Coordinates of C-alpha atoms in Angstrom, one line a residue:
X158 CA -87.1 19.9 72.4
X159 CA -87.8 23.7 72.2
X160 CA -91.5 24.9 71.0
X161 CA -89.7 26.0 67.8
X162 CA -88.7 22.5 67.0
X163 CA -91.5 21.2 67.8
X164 CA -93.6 23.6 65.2
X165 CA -91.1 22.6 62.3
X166 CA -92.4 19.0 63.6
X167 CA -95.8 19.6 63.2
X168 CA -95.5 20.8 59.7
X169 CA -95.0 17.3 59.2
X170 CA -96.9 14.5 57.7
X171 CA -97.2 11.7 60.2
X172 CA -94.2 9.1 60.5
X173 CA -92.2 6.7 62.8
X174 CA -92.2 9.3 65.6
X175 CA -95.0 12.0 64.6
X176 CA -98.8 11.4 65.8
X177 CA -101.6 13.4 65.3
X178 CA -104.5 12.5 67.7
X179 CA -108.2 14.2 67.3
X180 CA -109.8 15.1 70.5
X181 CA -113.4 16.1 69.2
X182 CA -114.6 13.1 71.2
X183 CA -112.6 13.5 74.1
X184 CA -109.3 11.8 75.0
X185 CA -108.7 9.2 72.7
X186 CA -108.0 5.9 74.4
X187 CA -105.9 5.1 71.1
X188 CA -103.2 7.8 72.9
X189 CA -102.0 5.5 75.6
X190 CA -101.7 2.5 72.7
X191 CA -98.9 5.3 70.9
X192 CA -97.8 6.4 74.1
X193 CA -96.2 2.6 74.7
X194 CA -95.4 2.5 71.3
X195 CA -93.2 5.2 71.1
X196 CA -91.9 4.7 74.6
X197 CA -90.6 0.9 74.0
X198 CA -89.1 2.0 70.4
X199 CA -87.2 5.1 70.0
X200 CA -89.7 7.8 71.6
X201 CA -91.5 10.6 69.5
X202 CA -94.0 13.2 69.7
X203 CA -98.3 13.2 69.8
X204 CA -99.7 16.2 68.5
X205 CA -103.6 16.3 70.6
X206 CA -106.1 18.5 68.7
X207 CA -105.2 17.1 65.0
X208 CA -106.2 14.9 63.1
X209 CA -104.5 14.6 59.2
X210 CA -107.3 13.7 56.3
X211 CA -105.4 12.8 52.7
X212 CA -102.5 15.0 53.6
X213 CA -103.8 17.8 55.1
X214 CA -103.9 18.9 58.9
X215 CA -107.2 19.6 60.6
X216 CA -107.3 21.3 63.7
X217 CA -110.0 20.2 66.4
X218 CA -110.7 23.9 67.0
X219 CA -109.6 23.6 71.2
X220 CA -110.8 25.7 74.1
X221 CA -109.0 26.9 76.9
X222 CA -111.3 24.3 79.0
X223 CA -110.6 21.3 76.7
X224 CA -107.2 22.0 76.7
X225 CA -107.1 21.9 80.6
X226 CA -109.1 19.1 80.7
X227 CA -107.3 16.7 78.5
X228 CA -103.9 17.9 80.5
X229 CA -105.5 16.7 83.6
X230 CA -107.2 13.3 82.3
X231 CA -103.3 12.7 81.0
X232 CA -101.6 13.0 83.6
X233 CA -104.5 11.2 85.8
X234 CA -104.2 7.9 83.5
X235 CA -100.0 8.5 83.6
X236 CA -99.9 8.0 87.2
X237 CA -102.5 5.2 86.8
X238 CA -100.8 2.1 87.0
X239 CA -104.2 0.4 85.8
X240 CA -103.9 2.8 82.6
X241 CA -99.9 2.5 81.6
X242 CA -97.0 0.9 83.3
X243 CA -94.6 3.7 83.5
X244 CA -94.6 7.1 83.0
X245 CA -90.7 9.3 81.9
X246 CA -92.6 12.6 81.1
X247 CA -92.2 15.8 83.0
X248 CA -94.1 18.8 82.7
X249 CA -91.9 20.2 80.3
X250 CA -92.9 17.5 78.0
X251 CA -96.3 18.4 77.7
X252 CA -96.7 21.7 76.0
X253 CA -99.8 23.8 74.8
X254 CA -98.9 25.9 71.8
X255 CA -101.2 27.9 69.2
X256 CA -100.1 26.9 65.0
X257 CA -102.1 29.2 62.9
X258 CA -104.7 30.3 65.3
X259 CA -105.3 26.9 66.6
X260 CA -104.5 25.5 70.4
X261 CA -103.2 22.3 70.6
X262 CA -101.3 19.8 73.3
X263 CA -97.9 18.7 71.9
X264 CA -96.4 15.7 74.0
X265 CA -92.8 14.5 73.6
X266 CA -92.9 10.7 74.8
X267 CA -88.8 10.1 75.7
X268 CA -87.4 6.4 74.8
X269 CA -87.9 4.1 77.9
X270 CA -84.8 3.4 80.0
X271 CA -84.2 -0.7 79.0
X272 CA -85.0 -1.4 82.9
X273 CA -88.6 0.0 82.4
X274 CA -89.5 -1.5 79.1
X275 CA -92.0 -2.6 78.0
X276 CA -93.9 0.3 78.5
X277 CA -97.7 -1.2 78.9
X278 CA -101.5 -0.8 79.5
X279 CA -103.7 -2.4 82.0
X280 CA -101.2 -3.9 84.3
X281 CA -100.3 -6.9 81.5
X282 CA -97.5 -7.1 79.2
X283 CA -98.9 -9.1 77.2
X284 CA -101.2 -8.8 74.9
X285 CA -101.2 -5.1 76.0
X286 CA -97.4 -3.8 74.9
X287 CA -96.6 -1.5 71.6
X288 CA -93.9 -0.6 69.4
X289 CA -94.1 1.6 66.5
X290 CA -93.3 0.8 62.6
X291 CA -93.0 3.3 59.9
X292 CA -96.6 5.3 61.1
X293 CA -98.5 2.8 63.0
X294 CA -98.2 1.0 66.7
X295 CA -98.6 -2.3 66.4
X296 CA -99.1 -5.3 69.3
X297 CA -95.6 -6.3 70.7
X298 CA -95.8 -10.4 70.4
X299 CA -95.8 -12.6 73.8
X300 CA -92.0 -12.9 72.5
X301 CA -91.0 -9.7 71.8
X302 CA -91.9 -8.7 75.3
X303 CA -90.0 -11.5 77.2
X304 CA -87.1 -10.2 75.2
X305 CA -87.2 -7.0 76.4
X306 CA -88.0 -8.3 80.1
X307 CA -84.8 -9.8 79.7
X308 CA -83.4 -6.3 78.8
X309 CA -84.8 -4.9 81.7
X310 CA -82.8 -7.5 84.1
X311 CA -79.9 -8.0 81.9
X312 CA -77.1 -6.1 84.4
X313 CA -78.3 -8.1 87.3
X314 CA -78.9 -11.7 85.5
X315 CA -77.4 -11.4 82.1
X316 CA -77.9 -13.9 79.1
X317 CA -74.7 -14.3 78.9
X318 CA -73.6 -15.1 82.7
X319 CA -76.0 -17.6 82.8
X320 CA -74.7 -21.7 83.8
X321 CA -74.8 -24.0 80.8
X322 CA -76.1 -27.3 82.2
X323 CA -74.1 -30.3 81.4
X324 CA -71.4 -28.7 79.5
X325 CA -67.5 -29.8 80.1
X326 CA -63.8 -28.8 79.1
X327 CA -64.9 -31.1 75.5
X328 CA -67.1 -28.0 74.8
X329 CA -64.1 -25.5 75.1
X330 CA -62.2 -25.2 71.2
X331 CA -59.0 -25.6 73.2
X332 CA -56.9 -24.2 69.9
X333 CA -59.5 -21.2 70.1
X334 CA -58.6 -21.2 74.1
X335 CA -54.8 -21.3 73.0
X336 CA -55.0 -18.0 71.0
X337 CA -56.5 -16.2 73.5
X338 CA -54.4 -16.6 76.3
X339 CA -51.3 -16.0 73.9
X340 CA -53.3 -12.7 72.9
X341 CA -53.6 -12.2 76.6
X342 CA -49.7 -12.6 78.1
X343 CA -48.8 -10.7 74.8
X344 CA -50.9 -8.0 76.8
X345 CA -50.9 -8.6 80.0
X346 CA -46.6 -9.5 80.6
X347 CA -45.4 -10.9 84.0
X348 CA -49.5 -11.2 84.8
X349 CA -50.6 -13.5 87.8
X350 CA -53.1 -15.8 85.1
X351 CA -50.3 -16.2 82.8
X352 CA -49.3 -19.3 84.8
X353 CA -52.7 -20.8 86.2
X354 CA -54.1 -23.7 84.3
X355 CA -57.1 -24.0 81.5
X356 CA -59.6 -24.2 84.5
X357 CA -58.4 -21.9 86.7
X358 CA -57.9 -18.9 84.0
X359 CA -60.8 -19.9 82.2
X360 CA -63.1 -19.1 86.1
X361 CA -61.1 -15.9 86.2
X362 CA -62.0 -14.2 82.7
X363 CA -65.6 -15.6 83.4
X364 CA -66.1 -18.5 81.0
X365 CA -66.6 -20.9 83.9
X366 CA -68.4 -19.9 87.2
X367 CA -69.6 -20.5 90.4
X368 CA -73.0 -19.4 91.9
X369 CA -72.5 -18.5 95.2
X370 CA -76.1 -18.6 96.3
X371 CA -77.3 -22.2 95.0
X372 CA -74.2 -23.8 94.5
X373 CA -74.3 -24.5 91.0
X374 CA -70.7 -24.2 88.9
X375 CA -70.3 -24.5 85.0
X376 CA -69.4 -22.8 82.0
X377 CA -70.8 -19.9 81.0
X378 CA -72.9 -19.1 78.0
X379 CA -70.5 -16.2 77.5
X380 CA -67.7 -18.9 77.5
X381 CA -69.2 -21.1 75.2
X382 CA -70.3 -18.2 72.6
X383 CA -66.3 -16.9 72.5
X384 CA -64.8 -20.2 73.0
X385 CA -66.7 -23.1 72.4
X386 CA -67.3 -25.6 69.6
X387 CA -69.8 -24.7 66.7
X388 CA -72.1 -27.4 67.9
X389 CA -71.9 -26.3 71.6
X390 CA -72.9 -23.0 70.7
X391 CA -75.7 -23.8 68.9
X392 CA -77.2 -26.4 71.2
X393 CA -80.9 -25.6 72.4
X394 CA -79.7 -25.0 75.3
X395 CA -77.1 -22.1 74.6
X396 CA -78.0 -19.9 71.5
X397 CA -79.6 -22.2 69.0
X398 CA -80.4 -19.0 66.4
X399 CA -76.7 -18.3 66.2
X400 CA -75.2 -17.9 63.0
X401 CA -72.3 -15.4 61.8
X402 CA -71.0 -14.3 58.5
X403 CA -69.2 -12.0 56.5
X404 CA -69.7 -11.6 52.8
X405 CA -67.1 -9.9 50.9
X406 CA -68.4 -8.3 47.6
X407 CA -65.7 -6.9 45.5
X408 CA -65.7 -8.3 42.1
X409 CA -67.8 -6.3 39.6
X410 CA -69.5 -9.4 37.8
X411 CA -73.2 -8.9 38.9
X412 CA -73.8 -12.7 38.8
X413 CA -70.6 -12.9 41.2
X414 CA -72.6 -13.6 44.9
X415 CA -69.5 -12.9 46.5
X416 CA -65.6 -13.2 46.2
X417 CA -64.9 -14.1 49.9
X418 CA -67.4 -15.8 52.8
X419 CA -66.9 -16.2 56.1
X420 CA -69.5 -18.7 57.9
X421 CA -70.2 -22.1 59.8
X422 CA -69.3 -24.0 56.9
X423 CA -67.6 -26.5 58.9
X424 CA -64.3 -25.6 58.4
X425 CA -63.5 -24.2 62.0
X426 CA -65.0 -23.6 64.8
X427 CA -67.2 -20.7 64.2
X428 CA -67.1 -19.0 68.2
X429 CA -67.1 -15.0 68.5
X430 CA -63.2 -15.3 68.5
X431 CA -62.5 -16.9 65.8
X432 CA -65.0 -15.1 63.6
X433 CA -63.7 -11.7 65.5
X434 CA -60.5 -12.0 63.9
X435 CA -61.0 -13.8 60.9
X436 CA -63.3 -10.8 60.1
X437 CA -61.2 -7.8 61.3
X438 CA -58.0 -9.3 59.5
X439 CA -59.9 -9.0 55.9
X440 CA -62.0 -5.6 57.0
X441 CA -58.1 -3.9 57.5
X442 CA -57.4 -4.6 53.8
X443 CA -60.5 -2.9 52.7
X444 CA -58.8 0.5 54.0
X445 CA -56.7 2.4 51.9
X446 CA -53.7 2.1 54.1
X447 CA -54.0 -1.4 55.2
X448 CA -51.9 -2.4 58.5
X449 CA -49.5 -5.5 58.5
X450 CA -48.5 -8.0 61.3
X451 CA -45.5 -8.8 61.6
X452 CA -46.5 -12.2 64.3
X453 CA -49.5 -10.8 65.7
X454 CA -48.6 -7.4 66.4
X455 CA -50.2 -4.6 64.9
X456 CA -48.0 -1.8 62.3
X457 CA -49.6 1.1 61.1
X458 CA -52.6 1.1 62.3
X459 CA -54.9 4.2 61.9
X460 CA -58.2 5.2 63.2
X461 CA -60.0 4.2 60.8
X462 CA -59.2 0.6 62.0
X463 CA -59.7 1.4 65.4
X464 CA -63.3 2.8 64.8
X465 CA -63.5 -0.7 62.5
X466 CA -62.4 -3.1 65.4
X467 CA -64.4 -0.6 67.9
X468 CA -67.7 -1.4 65.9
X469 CA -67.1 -4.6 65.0
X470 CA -66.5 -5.4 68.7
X471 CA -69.5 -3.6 69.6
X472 CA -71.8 -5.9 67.3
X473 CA -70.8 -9.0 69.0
X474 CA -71.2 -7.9 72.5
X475 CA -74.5 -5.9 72.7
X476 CA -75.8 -8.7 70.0
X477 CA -78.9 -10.5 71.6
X478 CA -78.4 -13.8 70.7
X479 CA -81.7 -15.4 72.0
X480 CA -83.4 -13.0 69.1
X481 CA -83.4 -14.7 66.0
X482 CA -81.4 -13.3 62.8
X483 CA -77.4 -13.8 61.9
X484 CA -74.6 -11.7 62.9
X485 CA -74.0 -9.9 59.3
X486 CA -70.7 -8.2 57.7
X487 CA -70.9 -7.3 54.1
X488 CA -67.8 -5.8 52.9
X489 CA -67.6 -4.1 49.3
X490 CA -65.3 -1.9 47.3
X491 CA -66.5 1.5 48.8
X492 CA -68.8 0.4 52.1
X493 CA -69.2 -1.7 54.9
X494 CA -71.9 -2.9 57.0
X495 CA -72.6 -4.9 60.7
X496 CA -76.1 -6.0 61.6
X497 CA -76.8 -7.5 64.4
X498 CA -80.2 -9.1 66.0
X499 CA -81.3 -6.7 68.6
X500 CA -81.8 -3.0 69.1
X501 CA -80.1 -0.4 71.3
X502 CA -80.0 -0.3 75.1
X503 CA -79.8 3.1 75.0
X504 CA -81.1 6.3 72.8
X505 CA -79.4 7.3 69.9
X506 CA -78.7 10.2 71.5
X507 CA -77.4 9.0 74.5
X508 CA -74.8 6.7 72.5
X509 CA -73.6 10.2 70.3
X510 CA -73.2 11.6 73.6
X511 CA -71.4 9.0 74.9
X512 CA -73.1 9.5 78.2
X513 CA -74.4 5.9 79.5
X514 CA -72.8 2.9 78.4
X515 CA -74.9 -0.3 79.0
X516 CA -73.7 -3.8 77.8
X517 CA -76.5 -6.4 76.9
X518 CA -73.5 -9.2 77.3
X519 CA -71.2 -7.4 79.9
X520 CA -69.0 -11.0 80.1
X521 CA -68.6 -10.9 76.6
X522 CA -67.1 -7.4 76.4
X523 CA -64.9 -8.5 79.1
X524 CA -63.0 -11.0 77.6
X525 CA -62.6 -8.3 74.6
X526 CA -61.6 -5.9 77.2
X527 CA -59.0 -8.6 78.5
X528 CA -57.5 -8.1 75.0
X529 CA -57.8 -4.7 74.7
X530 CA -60.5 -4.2 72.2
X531 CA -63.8 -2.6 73.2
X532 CA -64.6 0.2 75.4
X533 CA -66.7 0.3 78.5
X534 CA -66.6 3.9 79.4
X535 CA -69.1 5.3 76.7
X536 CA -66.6 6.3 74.3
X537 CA -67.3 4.1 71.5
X538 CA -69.0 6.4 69.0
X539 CA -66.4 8.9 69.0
X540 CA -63.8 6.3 68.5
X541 CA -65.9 5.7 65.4
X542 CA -66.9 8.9 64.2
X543 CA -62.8 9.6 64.8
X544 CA -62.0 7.2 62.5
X545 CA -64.0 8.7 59.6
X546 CA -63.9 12.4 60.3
X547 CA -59.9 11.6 60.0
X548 CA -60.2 10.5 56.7
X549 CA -63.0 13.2 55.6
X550 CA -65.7 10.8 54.8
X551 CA -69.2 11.1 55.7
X552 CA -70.3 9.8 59.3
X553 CA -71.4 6.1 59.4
X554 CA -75.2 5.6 59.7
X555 CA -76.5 3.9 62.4
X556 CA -80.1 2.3 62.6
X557 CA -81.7 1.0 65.4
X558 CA -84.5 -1.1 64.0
X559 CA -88.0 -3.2 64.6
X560 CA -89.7 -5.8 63.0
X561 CA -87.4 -7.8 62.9
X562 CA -85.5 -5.6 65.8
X563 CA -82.0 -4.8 65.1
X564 CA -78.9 -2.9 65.1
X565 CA -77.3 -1.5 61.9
X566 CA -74.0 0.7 61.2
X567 CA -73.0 1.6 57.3
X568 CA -69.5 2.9 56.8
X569 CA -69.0 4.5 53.7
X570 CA -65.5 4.4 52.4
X571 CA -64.3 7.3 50.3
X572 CA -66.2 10.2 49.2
X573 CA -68.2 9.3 46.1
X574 CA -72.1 8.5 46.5
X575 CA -72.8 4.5 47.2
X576 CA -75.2 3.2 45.4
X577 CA -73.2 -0.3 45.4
X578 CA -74.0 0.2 49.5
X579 CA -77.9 0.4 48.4
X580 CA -77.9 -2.5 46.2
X581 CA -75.9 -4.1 48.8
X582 CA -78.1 -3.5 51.6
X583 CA -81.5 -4.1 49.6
X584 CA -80.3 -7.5 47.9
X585 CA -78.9 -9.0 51.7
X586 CA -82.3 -7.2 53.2
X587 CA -84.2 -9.1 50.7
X588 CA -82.1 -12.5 51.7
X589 CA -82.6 -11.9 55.1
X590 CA -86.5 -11.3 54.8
X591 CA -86.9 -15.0 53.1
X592 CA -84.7 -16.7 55.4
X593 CA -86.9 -14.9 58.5
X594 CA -90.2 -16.1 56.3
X595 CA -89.0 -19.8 56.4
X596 CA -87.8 -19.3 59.8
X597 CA -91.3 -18.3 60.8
X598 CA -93.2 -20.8 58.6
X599 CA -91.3 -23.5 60.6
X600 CA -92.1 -22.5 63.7
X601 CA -95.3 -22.1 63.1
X602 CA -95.6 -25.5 62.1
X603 CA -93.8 -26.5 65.2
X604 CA -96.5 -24.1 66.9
X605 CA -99.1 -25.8 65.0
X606 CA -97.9 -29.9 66.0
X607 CA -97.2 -28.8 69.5
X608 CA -101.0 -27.5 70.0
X609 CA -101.9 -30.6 68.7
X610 CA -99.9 -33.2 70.7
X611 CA -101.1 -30.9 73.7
X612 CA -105.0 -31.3 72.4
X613 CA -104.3 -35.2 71.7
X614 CA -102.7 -35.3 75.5
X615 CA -105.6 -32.8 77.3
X616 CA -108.6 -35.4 75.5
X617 CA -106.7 -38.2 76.3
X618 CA -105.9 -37.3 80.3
X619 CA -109.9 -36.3 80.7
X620 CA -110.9 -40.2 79.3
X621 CA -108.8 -41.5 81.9
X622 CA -110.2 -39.5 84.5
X623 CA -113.5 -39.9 83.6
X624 CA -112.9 -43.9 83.3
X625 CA -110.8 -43.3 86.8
X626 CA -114.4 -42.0 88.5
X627 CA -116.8 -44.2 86.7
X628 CA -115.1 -47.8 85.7
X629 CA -118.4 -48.9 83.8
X630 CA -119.2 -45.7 81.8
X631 CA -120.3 -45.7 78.6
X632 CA -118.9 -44.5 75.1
X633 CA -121.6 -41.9 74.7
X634 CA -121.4 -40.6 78.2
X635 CA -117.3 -40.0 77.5
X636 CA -118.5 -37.9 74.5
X637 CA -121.0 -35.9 76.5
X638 CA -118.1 -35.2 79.4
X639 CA -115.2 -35.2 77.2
X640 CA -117.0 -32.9 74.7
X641 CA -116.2 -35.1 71.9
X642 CA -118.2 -36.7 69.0
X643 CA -118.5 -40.7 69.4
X644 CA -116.5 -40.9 66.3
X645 CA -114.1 -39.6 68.4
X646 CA -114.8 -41.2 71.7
X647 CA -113.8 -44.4 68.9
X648 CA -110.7 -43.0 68.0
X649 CA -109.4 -42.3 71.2
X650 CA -110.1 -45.5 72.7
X651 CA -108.6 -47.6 70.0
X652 CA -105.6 -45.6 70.3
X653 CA -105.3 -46.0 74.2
X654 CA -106.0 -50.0 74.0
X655 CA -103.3 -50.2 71.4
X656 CA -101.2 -48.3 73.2
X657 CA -101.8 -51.1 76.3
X658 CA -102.8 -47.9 78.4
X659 CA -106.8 -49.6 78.8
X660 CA -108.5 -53.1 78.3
X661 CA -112.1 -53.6 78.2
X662 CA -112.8 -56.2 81.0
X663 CA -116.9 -58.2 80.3
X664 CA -119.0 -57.1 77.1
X665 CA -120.1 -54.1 75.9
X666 CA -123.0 -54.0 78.0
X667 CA -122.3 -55.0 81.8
X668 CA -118.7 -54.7 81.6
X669 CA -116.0 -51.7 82.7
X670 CA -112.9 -50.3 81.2
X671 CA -109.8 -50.6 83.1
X672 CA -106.7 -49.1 83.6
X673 CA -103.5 -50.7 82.8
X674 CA -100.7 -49.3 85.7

């Protein structure tokens, strides 16, 4: 970013990647909490020697000697692993510059690489990791950092590679398995798979492996997610927050929810194939020059459907399906839009220029790749943008979201403004919000009973113990080294001699508990 830029920035009022820090007081410690909140999210700039009051900017009033001072305690606590986890700046990105007579210390904080984040203080994730939303840095939960732990380790162990325990063949839809490998020797003629058996083809696309350093063989996650059973899929065990649909919204009666729906319904089995297809084949009649099939060939197709089946591809296999939050299409007249959970491996920038590619489910996108749909070398957004600028219609939007974190693209069909895509978007935003509220309410109640079982099972092991070391202790001694009330010293005990666990051998007085083996 050129010192130019970075003055039309700080005409700015604050926002999702604009800080003003004050420096009066010295460095503020508060830096370090934006510094990791811009660096896990999608980087942004920290003006030092500002503060904004009700609007208006307020310079600090620098010297030449603060100046120099706060440059050297920054880059002291960057290369302090005690102070922040990882540090992308360079000299360049720290810059002093003069606005209106007044010095101040502009630092552009880059996105974090995925195999660095989180980005955070005091050499603890948690408790101790940022993001930023809308103007503020707020505390990453325990959560949201594993999930981007996983991120960081997700070429070398992906979610999707890893071995389902105790899943068989009866897990496989075999009609779904069917279709693919017709798709595939409609591709792939006079290949070496085309005459293997389920087993054997299903090891070599990846759906069923073998780990070569313990031993262990099964099918995949990725296998189960493209070709497995609705249930399968949505075992604990394999991605128990998936759910995908497509909402088509075309008629013009307001109190008309929608004229077509695509979800688990349990009508078919609802794997990435299935729902691939399904939704493509309805998203290519949306166009104004629709393609036919004539079997399962493609006619006519343009590139407009390319960038379609591009993105929709896309969604499915950089979708991180331990997050929760539903894989969304919503087609209407003039718009369509894919949501998935999770954000962006890379930049925005970097996925414009088409210069990294990085797959969150790289098994996933092979078994598209098998079929000849997705791309692996980077290219994906100019397939997209392609496919629009071909038909002169303005460039689908693309948000990489937090909070709940997530990946959006809008494509706006034809030229006219889109206020059905607003409506759209707020009225499924609005769904989406209550459906995350009950979501959380219920775990939070599960949060809530587990704490409690685990209290009830801590009190409990400690009377045992105690009762272990001293046979003929009394009630009110428990309560003192249990920390309990006798009331529920009481309690406790009744429960464990109904439970057969203790018996009271003698009287009250001169007698001793026992333990029951």
């Amino acid at each position: 970013m050129t010192i130019e830029e970075i003055k039309r920035q700080i005409g700015q009022s604050e926002s999702a990647e604009l800080e003003y820090k004050s420096a009066k007081g010295g460095f503020p410690d508060s830096f370090w909490e934006t510094f990791s909140a811009f660096a896990n999210t999608n980087g942004g700039i920290i003006v030092l020697g500002v503060k904004e009051k009700e609007g208006k900017l307020i310079p600090d009033g620098l010297d030449e000697q603060q100046l120099a001072k706060y440059k050297k305690a920054f880059w002291d606590g960057a290369h302090n692993k005690s102070k922040v986890s990882a540090t992308m700046l360079t000299e360049s990105d720290v810059k002093e510059i003069d606005v209106s007579g007044n010095s101040v210390l502009v630092f552009h904080i880059p996105r974090a690489a995925y195999d660095l984040r989180p980005v955070f203080l005091k050499k603890n994730p948690f408790g101790n990791t940022f993001r930023r939303n809308h103007e503020g840095d707020y505390h990453c939960t325990d959560q949201e950092v594993r999930l981007m732990m996983a991120d960081a380790e997700s070429q070398g162990h992906s979610f999707d590679s890893f071995i389902l325990p105790n899943y068989t063949i009866d897990d496989i839809d075999i009609p779904t398995l069917r279709a693919y490998r017709q798709r595939f020797m409609l591709r792939h003629d006079n290949h070496p798979w085309n005459n293997i058996d389920d087993m054997a083809f299903l090891t070599k696309i990846g759906a069923y492996r073998i780990d070569r350093k313990d031993g262990n063989e099964g099918f995949t996650r990725a296998g189960i997610l493209m070709l497995g059973k609705s249930e399968s899929i949505t075992d604990q065990i394999c991605a128990p927050w998936y759910f995908v649909d497509y909402q088509e919204k075309l008629s013009e009666d307001a109190n008309v929810r929608w004229t077509d729906r695509i979800y688990p319904d349990g009508t078919w089995e609802a794997n990435l194939y299935q729902f691939f297809f399904r939704v493509y084949g309805k998203l290519t009649q949306l166009l104004p020059t629709p393609f036919m099939l004539k079997g399962i060939q493609r006619q006519e197709e343009t590139s407009a459907h390319i960038a379609l089946r591009e993105a929709l591809c896309n969604m499915l296999v950089h979708c991180k399906f331990a997050e929760r939050g539903s894989i969304l299409v919503v087609a209407t007249r003039n718009s369509i839009v894919m949501r998935n959970p999770g954000g962006m491996l890379i930049s925005l920038a970097d996925f414009y220029a088409g210069s990294r590619s990085i797959c969150r489910n790289p098994t996933l996108q092979k078994f598209f790749m098998f079929l000849g749909y997705g791309e692996k070398a980077g290219s994906g957004a100019d397939i997209i943008r392609k496919g629009w600028e071909d038909n002169g219609w303005k460039m689908p939007v693309i948000s990489d979201r937090v909070q709940p974190e997530e990946t959006e693209i809008c494509f706006q069909i034809g030229d006219s403004p889109n206020t059905e895509l607003d409506t759209t978007l707020k009225t499924t935003q609005k769904g989406q919000d209550t459906t995350q509220k009950e979501q959380d309410t219920t775990q939070k109640n599960q949060d809530t009973t587990q704490k409690t079982t685990q209290k009830g099972q801590d009190t409990t092991q400690k009377i045992l113990e105690e009762i272990k070391k001293n046979p003929s202790i009394s009630r009110d001694e428990l309560a003192e080294k249990c920390g309990l009330t006798s009331d529920g010293i009481k309690y406790n005990i009744r429960k464990l001699r109904e439970k057969g666990i203790i018996k009271r051998i003698g009287p009250d007085k001169g007698g001793h508990w026992e333990i029951i083996e």
